Amino acid sequence: MWQPNNVERERLEKADRLRALGVELYPARVERTHTTQEAIRAYEAAGDAETVSVTVAGRIRRVNLKGKVAFMHIEDESGRLQLFLRINELGEDQFQLVREKLLDVDDFIQASGTMMRTQAGEVSVQPTHIRLLAKSLSPLPVIKQQVKDDGTVVEYGEFTDKETRYRQRYADLAVNRDVREVFVKRTRIIQAMRSFLDREGMLEVETPILQPLYGGAAARPFTTHHNELKQDLYLRISFELYLKRLIVGGFDAVYEIGRDFRNEGVSFKHNPEFTMMEFYKAYIDYNGVADIVERMTKTICQQANGSTTIVYRGHTIDLGSPWARITMRAAIQQATGIDYMDYQTADTLRQAIHERFSHTFKPDETWGKMVEHLFSEHVEPKLIQPTFVMDYPRDISPFAKRVQGDDFHVERFELYIGGMELGNAFTELNDPLDQAARFEEMAQLYRKEDDDATPTDEDYLRAMRYGMPPMGGFGMGVDRLVILLANVESIRDVLLFPHMRPEA
RNA sequence: GGCCUCGUAGCUCAAUCGGCAGAGCAGUUGACUCUUAAUCAAUUGGUUGUGGGUUCGAGUCCCACCGGGGUCACCA
């Protein structure tokens, strides 16, 4: 329930006074002819000789009342524009709205008049008519701007409280222009990604978000229920198994950009719902996938940032040069001195890690998870420049094809940039009997952790039995790519409405 | 979920050893017909996240809870 504070009570009173004057507070019609920046360009293009008449609209961001004259800045998405309001041009009645401060900073108004330049040199509108478009009842945080001679803008006053900014993103966006720019960049990144994949000849598809069985990743799902069908359903944790079914169906290459849901912890790089891109392409292996991913990421970066060199958390990262490829085994050996192939059972590896780092695992930890631990602890944070880490332990990769003549590894890579995992790829397992055995193996390994196992998907196995061509596949955390290219701290800074606990 | 840390006016922040809750911005009133962080004068605004406790006295110390941030666990 809204409890108006002092400022809000003032504004409610002003709203009453405006209504008493016959002013409509929330009219439906607007007569805008120019955005603020179009108006400025039209004036500058015309030269001082011509009269340029405009009607502009926007939010009042500054009022400077000087007796019988007033200056206002209004702002629309394109930028700010000054209104030079004079009692002579506006007339007593309209100027009264300004002089009695019935129009507040934060209100939306429209102004009609001719373009001119003030004595101080600022291109402005000199209105003969103004009209309220929407009354603001609650004040936005106050930010004042000083435009320096060199054009840089210094801001005084801040709106920095993270909790309020995330909960009230509308206020954050209205006040903090750089926040708007992050989300424009996010959209550009996704557009660039989509058009790249289209040009590669891949078909964009949509697969179920509500799934009778979840799979394709190791994560706990959100569960829901269809009342009429009396059916439990899961929100998808990945698109993988549906997209590969489509390759069975005869598409050579498909991709999807959409939302995944994982019922896990929240952190600077984890949100319960997040945006994923996955593609699958027949007749290539994971080396072919890596080539596509490298070209794609370079193209996206060039289009979104105008360069393939980025700065992230103080690191200068060069995405333009050819990317490093290293096996997981070599990477771990370099970083820790441990060649895990010297310890081919869970017990021996556990002991080796304990001796070297005195780290203790759960008693039933698998060999692959321990290898993964070594990697994420000792290698991952150091992978600042773009790096493909190739060939992962088999027991943590149930959908990847074995490395020929190697019982321990599968053809899988992950992409690391800025010490952060951005993507995951396989030469996809297409042998239905091997796949069935892997499901069984996963069920054995993870039996104890009730809901963490990858459930056997019989329909997926049926699809594979019809014949699945050799293919490579890839998945990328889109939010993380945006974090990287926008150089922001947290996934919450690239989600318009990040997940928060309930207020109050 | 464990641990650490923060929560004071609409926003950004003060408040000494536990001793009268304050400032700037904005808001209100007044002055000003080319200002631009406008200026000048006066002025309103607080259940200090919530609930307990210790104390003559709590924004400050203790406990619990709520919310944020960080970190570990879980997890890409």
XYZ file of C-alpha atoms in Angstrom, chain A:
504
model
C 0.000 0.000 0.000
C 1.366 3.362 -1.056
C 2.148 5.810 1.782
C 2.918 9.127 0.051
C 5.942 10.959 1.454
C 6.148 14.740 1.678
C 7.228 15.277 -1.909
C 4.555 12.911 -3.152
C 1.881 14.702 -1.163
C 2.975 17.982 -2.791
C 2.635 16.395 -6.192
C -0.808 15.010 -5.421
C -1.866 18.548 -4.445
C -0.441 19.888 -7.697
C -2.369 17.234 -9.582
C -5.558 18.493 -7.918
C -4.737 22.101 -8.797
C -4.031 21.139 -12.403
C -7.344 19.306 -12.662
C -9.068 22.374 -11.216
C -7.495 24.435 -14.005
C -8.969 22.005 -16.521
C -5.648 20.396 -17.371
C -5.825 16.766 -18.427
C -3.162 14.866 -16.454
C -2.909 11.791 -18.657
C -4.107 12.666 -22.173
C -4.134 9.994 -24.869
C -2.982 12.046 -27.866
C 0.476 13.427 -28.602
C 1.473 15.637 -31.544
C 5.233 15.006 -31.652
C 6.853 15.921 -34.975
C 10.526 15.501 -34.046
C 12.589 13.649 -31.491
C 14.773 16.023 -29.505
C 17.842 15.183 -31.550
C 15.928 15.356 -34.853
C 14.845 18.849 -33.870
C 18.445 19.883 -33.207
C 19.637 18.373 -36.500
C 16.796 20.022 -38.427
C 17.744 23.395 -36.959
C 21.427 22.969 -37.690
C 20.709 21.781 -41.216
C 18.447 24.745 -41.958
C 20.908 27.432 -40.983
C 19.894 30.542 -39.067
C 17.907 32.015 -41.958
C 15.042 29.541 -41.930
C 12.381 29.127 -39.275
C 12.175 25.548 -37.986
C 8.926 24.721 -36.208
C 8.768 21.582 -34.101
C 6.675 19.782 -31.547
C 8.826 17.723 -29.218
C 7.918 15.506 -26.279
C 9.795 14.079 -23.342
C 10.437 13.900 -19.637
C 11.391 17.102 -17.798
C 14.873 16.612 -16.373
C 15.745 20.134 -15.270
C 13.827 23.305 -14.509
C 15.440 26.694 -14.019
C 12.788 29.283 -13.280
C 13.915 32.890 -13.537
C 10.852 35.051 -12.874
C 9.182 35.672 -16.246
C 11.407 33.288 -18.163
C 12.314 29.663 -17.552
C 14.641 27.044 -18.954
C 13.794 23.372 -19.037
C 15.561 20.326 -20.344
C 13.333 17.604 -21.658
C 14.656 14.163 -22.486
C 13.454 11.473 -24.837
C 15.318 8.322 -25.821
C 17.431 10.227 -28.327
C 18.721 12.739 -25.756
C 18.046 16.100 -24.146
C 16.789 19.376 -25.538
C 16.385 22.743 -23.839
C 13.126 24.673 -23.838
C 13.435 28.440 -23.500
C 10.069 29.435 -22.065
C 9.135 33.125 -22.113
C 5.926 34.646 -20.792
C 5.737 36.771 -23.956
C 5.553 33.712 -26.252
C 3.653 31.344 -23.997
C 1.098 33.779 -22.621
C 0.044 34.310 -19.034
C -2.096 31.175 -18.702
C 0.448 28.682 -19.926
C 3.360 30.368 -18.208
C 1.409 30.112 -14.966
C 1.911 26.326 -15.084
C 5.652 26.939 -15.036
C 5.737 29.840 -12.616
C 3.559 28.070 -10.053
C 5.717 24.937 -10.464
C 2.739 22.838 -11.448
C 5.064 21.099 -13.877
C 7.706 19.103 -12.038
C 10.946 17.503 -12.994
C 9.963 13.918 -14.052
C 6.690 15.007 -15.745
C 6.225 14.276 -19.444
C 5.289 17.281 -21.557
C 5.119 18.303 -25.176
C 6.249 21.693 -26.457
C 5.570 23.398 -29.772
C 7.584 26.311 -31.073
C 10.450 27.463 -33.203
C 14.044 26.411 -32.860
C 16.533 29.040 -31.765
C 19.897 29.431 -30.118
C 20.213 31.033 -26.695
C 22.789 33.724 -25.963
C 24.852 31.070 -24.226
C 24.800 29.149 -27.505
C 22.519 26.218 -26.705
C 20.132 25.094 -29.408
C 16.668 25.293 -27.871
C 12.961 25.399 -28.596
C 11.120 28.603 -27.834
C 7.621 27.251 -27.206
C 4.388 29.029 -27.983
C 2.459 26.133 -26.529
C 3.158 23.458 -23.942
C 0.999 20.601 -22.770
C 1.240 18.090 -19.955
C 1.438 14.514 -21.237
C 1.781 12.628 -17.970
C 2.061 13.781 -14.362
C 4.756 12.188 -12.212
C 3.628 11.571 -8.643
C 6.873 10.112 -7.272
C 10.234 11.827 -7.689
C 13.070 9.980 -9.412
C 16.478 10.229 -7.751
C 18.020 13.586 -8.602
C 20.989 13.577 -10.963
C 22.353 16.896 -12.179
C 24.565 17.120 -15.209
C 27.333 19.517 -16.011
C 28.414 19.543 -19.639
C 32.085 20.513 -19.840
C 33.571 22.556 -22.665
C 35.011 19.406 -24.232
C 31.544 17.861 -24.306
C 32.069 15.412 -21.450
C 29.202 15.136 -19.021
C 29.848 15.184 -15.285
C 26.994 13.948 -13.109
C 26.258 15.208 -9.616
C 24.057 13.143 -7.412
C 23.890 9.400 -7.708
C 21.435 6.544 -7.704
C 23.624 3.620 -6.709
C 21.709 1.500 -4.220
C 21.900 -1.910 -5.901
C 18.833 -3.348 -4.299
C 16.588 -0.472 -5.339
C 18.121 -0.343 -8.814
C 17.459 -4.049 -9.427
C 13.993 -4.018 -7.892
C 13.006 -0.792 -9.662
C 14.820 -1.155 -12.947
C 12.451 1.400 -14.491
C 13.884 4.044 -12.158
C 17.423 2.821 -12.770
C 16.942 3.082 -16.531
C 15.236 6.461 -16.288
C 18.097 7.955 -14.295
C 21.265 6.072 -15.253
C 21.926 6.445 -18.945
C 24.845 4.000 -18.966
C 22.474 1.298 -17.750
C 20.321 1.875 -20.815
C 23.421 1.501 -22.960
C 24.203 -1.909 -21.485
C 20.804 -3.210 -22.488
C 21.037 -1.718 -25.959
C 24.341 -3.541 -26.299
C 22.742 -6.746 -25.087
C 20.173 -6.525 -27.842
C 22.864 -5.778 -30.446
C 24.820 -8.833 -29.315
C 21.813 -11.095 -29.714
C 20.973 -9.571 -33.081
C 24.542 -10.107 -34.268
C 24.487 -13.683 -33.022
C 21.226 -14.450 -34.747
C 22.243 -12.946 -38.056
C 25.593 -14.766 -37.959
C 23.878 -18.118 -37.408
C 21.367 -17.338 -40.154
C 24.192 -16.552 -42.561
C 25.792 -19.877 -41.625
C 22.670 -21.512 -43.022
C 21.331 -22.687 -39.682
C 17.579 -22.758 -39.086
C 16.242 -20.986 -36.003
C 13.698 -23.168 -34.213
C 11.638 -23.185 -31.030
C 11.410 -26.254 -28.795
C 9.381 -26.921 -25.649
C 10.082 -24.996 -22.473
C 7.643 -27.206 -20.565
C 9.115 -30.679 -20.803
C 7.895 -34.021 -19.462
C 11.532 -34.955 -18.808
C 14.500 -32.673 -18.319
C 17.993 -33.314 -19.648
C 20.998 -32.152 -21.579
C 22.819 -30.703 -18.568
C 23.599 -31.498 -14.954
C 21.237 -29.254 -13.013
C 18.177 -29.471 -10.842
C 14.983 -28.401 -12.596
C 11.984 -26.328 -11.632
C 8.905 -28.518 -11.457
C 5.376 -27.560 -12.377
C 2.083 -29.277 -13.065
C -0.540 -29.347 -15.777
C -3.882 -29.516 -14.001
C -6.127 -30.781 -16.781
C -3.688 -33.465 -17.938
C -2.677 -34.291 -14.362
C 0.920 -34.275 -15.584
C 4.094 -33.142 -13.830
C 6.274 -31.017 -16.077
C 9.736 -29.482 -15.861
C 11.002 -26.152 -17.082
C 13.840 -26.982 -19.449
C 17.433 -26.931 -18.201
C 18.769 -27.086 -21.793
C 17.579 -27.402 -25.390
C 20.051 -30.108 -26.342
C 17.971 -33.249 -26.646
C 15.166 -31.604 -28.620
C 17.505 -29.889 -31.046
C 19.329 -33.147 -31.777
C 15.994 -34.849 -32.453
C 15.556 -32.277 -35.217
C 18.836 -33.310 -36.832
C 17.470 -36.873 -36.879
C 14.476 -35.383 -38.661
C 16.624 -34.159 -41.506
C 17.615 -30.581 -40.759
C 21.341 -30.133 -41.342
C 21.779 -27.367 -38.821
C 19.466 -25.783 -36.239
C 19.814 -23.268 -33.456
C 17.721 -21.790 -30.685
C 18.126 -18.709 -28.526
C 15.947 -18.784 -25.446
C 15.491 -19.162 -21.744
C 16.762 -22.007 -19.581
C 15.771 -22.536 -15.948
C 17.987 -24.081 -13.304
C 16.970 -24.551 -9.704
C 20.383 -23.760 -8.250
C 22.210 -21.082 -6.299
C 22.287 -17.438 -7.332
C 25.623 -15.684 -7.905
C 27.270 -12.982 -9.995
C 27.154 -15.418 -12.917
C 24.058 -17.468 -12.087
C 20.386 -16.470 -12.271
C 17.573 -19.037 -12.011
C 16.485 -18.158 -15.540
C 19.062 -17.224 -18.115
C 19.474 -16.969 -21.860
C 21.110 -19.796 -23.756
C 22.094 -20.238 -27.377
C 22.603 -23.753 -28.680
C 23.334 -24.926 -32.205
C 23.754 -28.381 -33.737
C 25.196 -29.035 -37.163
C 25.423 -32.346 -38.971
C 28.619 -33.599 -40.601
C 31.060 -31.644 -38.452
C 32.934 -32.623 -35.273
C 33.956 -30.494 -32.324
C 36.881 -29.021 -34.266
C 34.431 -27.717 -36.828
C 32.283 -26.374 -34.007
C 35.249 -24.525 -32.526
C 35.893 -22.851 -35.885
C 32.300 -21.612 -36.038
C 32.309 -20.443 -32.409
C 35.526 -18.513 -32.881
C 34.267 -16.773 -36.021
C 30.883 -16.105 -34.435
C 32.259 -14.548 -31.259
C 34.679 -12.339 -33.180
C 31.880 -11.173 -35.456
C 29.538 -10.425 -32.558
C 32.218 -8.521 -30.688
C 33.141 -6.483 -33.748
C 29.493 -5.589 -34.377
C 28.556 -4.838 -30.767
C 31.779 -3.152 -29.624
C 33.310 -1.955 -32.892
C 36.525 -3.799 -32.099
C 37.757 -7.296 -31.301
C 39.831 -6.066 -28.386
C 37.916 -5.766 -25.132
C 38.656 -4.690 -21.590
C 37.129 -6.891 -18.905
C 37.821 -6.508 -15.185
C 41.023 -4.641 -15.957
C 42.292 -7.244 -18.424
C 42.819 -6.388 -22.052
C 41.541 -9.355 -24.004
C 42.326 -9.935 -27.654
C 39.528 -11.819 -29.361
C 40.860 -11.059 -32.843
C 43.938 -13.299 -32.924
C 43.612 -17.081 -33.377
C 42.391 -18.668 -30.134
C 44.419 -21.055 -28.013
C 43.453 -24.730 -27.871
C 44.779 -26.933 -25.094
C 43.685 -30.294 -23.729
C 42.298 -30.398 -20.241
C 45.009 -32.904 -19.312
C 47.836 -30.602 -20.454
C 46.215 -27.534 -18.876
C 45.926 -29.238 -15.488
C 49.417 -30.648 -15.737
C 50.856 -27.201 -16.471
C 48.972 -25.537 -13.640
C 49.330 -28.184 -10.918
C 52.104 -30.566 -11.946
C 49.581 -33.394 -11.681
C 49.082 -35.634 -14.693
C 45.769 -37.136 -13.733
C 46.353 -40.030 -16.138
C 48.906 -41.263 -13.611
C 45.925 -41.812 -11.301
C 43.255 -43.655 -13.228
C 40.951 -44.539 -10.347
C 38.944 -42.300 -8.080
C 40.850 -43.497 -5.010
C 44.349 -42.854 -6.364
C 43.384 -39.470 -7.781
C 41.725 -38.462 -4.535
C 44.918 -39.316 -2.669
C 47.155 -37.449 -5.124
C 45.064 -34.300 -4.847
C 44.950 -34.589 -1.098
C 48.757 -34.896 -0.881
C 49.341 -31.970 -3.191
C 46.582 -29.555 -2.044
C 45.191 -31.191 1.128
C 41.753 -30.927 -0.415
C 39.103 -33.357 0.793
C 36.313 -34.657 -1.439
C 33.050 -36.320 -0.612
C 33.766 -40.056 -0.123
C 31.773 -41.059 -3.229
C 33.124 -38.326 -5.544
C 33.660 -39.540 -9.104
C 36.984 -39.492 -10.952
C 35.662 -37.063 -13.531
C 34.360 -34.623 -10.946
C 37.731 -34.588 -9.240
C 39.431 -33.814 -12.539
C 36.892 -31.068 -13.061
C 37.634 -29.740 -9.582
C 41.357 -29.533 -10.363
C 40.506 -27.651 -13.504
C 38.055 -25.152 -12.055
C 40.237 -24.495 -9.027
C 43.647 -24.157 -10.645
C 43.175 -23.498 -14.355
C 39.889 -21.695 -14.995
C 40.710 -18.395 -13.238
C 43.892 -18.082 -15.326
C 42.190 -18.476 -18.701
C 41.850 -14.786 -19.485
C 42.591 -14.835 -23.215
C 40.113 -16.894 -25.274
C 40.916 -20.577 -24.896
C 39.286 -23.806 -25.996
C 39.857 -26.504 -23.392
C 39.582 -29.817 -25.226
C 38.787 -33.415 -24.212
C 36.870 -33.869 -20.984
C 36.458 -36.849 -18.644
C 33.814 -39.212 -19.935
C 31.849 -39.647 -16.741
C 30.825 -35.979 -16.608
C 29.894 -35.835 -20.310
C 27.082 -38.274 -21.108
C 26.267 -36.870 -24.565
C 29.764 -36.645 -26.072
C 31.525 -39.147 -28.304
C 34.599 -40.936 -26.993
C 38.043 -39.938 -28.114
C 39.168 -42.743 -30.418
C 41.152 -45.389 -28.505
C 40.803 -43.539 -25.172
C 38.498 -44.864 -22.464
C 38.817 -41.785 -20.282
C 38.066 -38.854 -22.547
C 35.333 -37.599 -24.811
C 35.430 -35.071 -27.627
C 34.185 -32.082 -25.709
C 35.477 -28.553 -25.328
C 34.599 -25.591 -23.206
C 35.345 -22.010 -24.136
C 36.912 -19.748 -21.514
C 37.347 -15.980 -21.750
C 38.145 -13.639 -18.885
C 38.361 -16.567 -16.453
C 34.722 -17.408 -17.133
C 33.156 -20.330 -18.954
C 31.198 -19.105 -21.935
C 30.311 -22.258 -23.818
C 30.367 -26.003 -24.054
C 30.569 -28.235 -27.136
C 30.662 -31.890 -28.109
C 31.193 -34.153 -30.989
C 27.723 -35.475 -30.289
C 27.282 -39.089 -29.314
C 25.120 -40.682 -32.046
C 25.408 -44.377 -31.105
C 22.067 -45.265 -29.463
C 23.468 -48.311 -27.675
C 26.391 -46.348 -26.248
C 23.951 -43.568 -25.271
C 21.713 -46.042 -23.454
C 24.759 -47.352 -21.596
C 25.744 -43.779 -20.650
C 22.307 -43.071 -19.235
C 22.667 -46.252 -17.221
C 26.169 -45.279 -16.090
C 24.956 -41.820 -14.994
C 22.103 -43.400 -13.066
C 24.625 -45.623 -11.258
C 27.086 -42.814 -10.499
C 24.558 -40.317 -9.243
C 22.048 -42.713 -7.708
C 22.681 -41.350 -4.226
C 21.960 -37.718 -5.039
C 18.238 -38.238 -5.514
C 17.261 -35.548 -7.980
C 20.640 -34.781 -9.565
C 20.814 -37.712 -11.969
C 20.281 -37.269 -15.692
C 17.081 -39.239 -16.263
C 17.016 -41.741 -19.099
C 15.069 -40.279 -22.012
C 13.575 -43.249 -23.865
C 12.072 -41.095 -26.594
C 15.455 -39.558 -27.280
C 16.972 -43.041 -27.554
C 14.191 -44.029 -29.964
C 15.036 -41.040 -32.130
C 18.703 -42.035 -32.129
C 17.884 -45.574 -33.150
C 16.377 -44.298 -36.403
C 19.867 -43.064 -37.232
C 21.502 -39.801 -36.172
C 24.186 -38.356 -38.433
C 27.556 -37.401 -37.022
C 27.280 -33.858 -35.727
C 28.773 -31.224 -33.518
C 26.867 -29.084 -31.058
C 27.446 -26.023 -28.937
C 25.802 -24.117 -26.113
C 26.652 -20.619 -24.924
C 25.564 -18.577 -21.936
C 24.410 -15.402 -23.654
C 24.241 -13.378 -20.439
C 27.872 -14.161 -19.757
C 28.872 -13.033 -23.221
C 27.105 -9.753 -22.488
C 28.876 -9.456 -19.109
C 32.160 -9.828 -20.948
C 31.475 -7.435 -23.812
C 29.829 -4.810 -21.590
C 32.506 -5.181 -18.886
C 30.028 -5.281 -16.002
C 30.291 -7.005 -12.634
C 27.320 -9.277 -12.426
C 24.688 -11.163 -14.393
C 22.191 -8.878 -12.648
C 23.650 -5.991 -14.589
C 22.712 -7.625 -17.902
C 19.244 -8.862 -16.900
C 16.551 -6.197 -17.025
C 14.683 -7.791 -14.154
C 17.025 -10.080 -12.211
C 15.615 -12.533 -9.717
C 15.160 -11.059 -6.206
C 13.610 -12.293 -3.014
C 10.209 -10.768 -2.256
C 10.228 -7.310 -0.699
C 9.095 -6.551 2.873
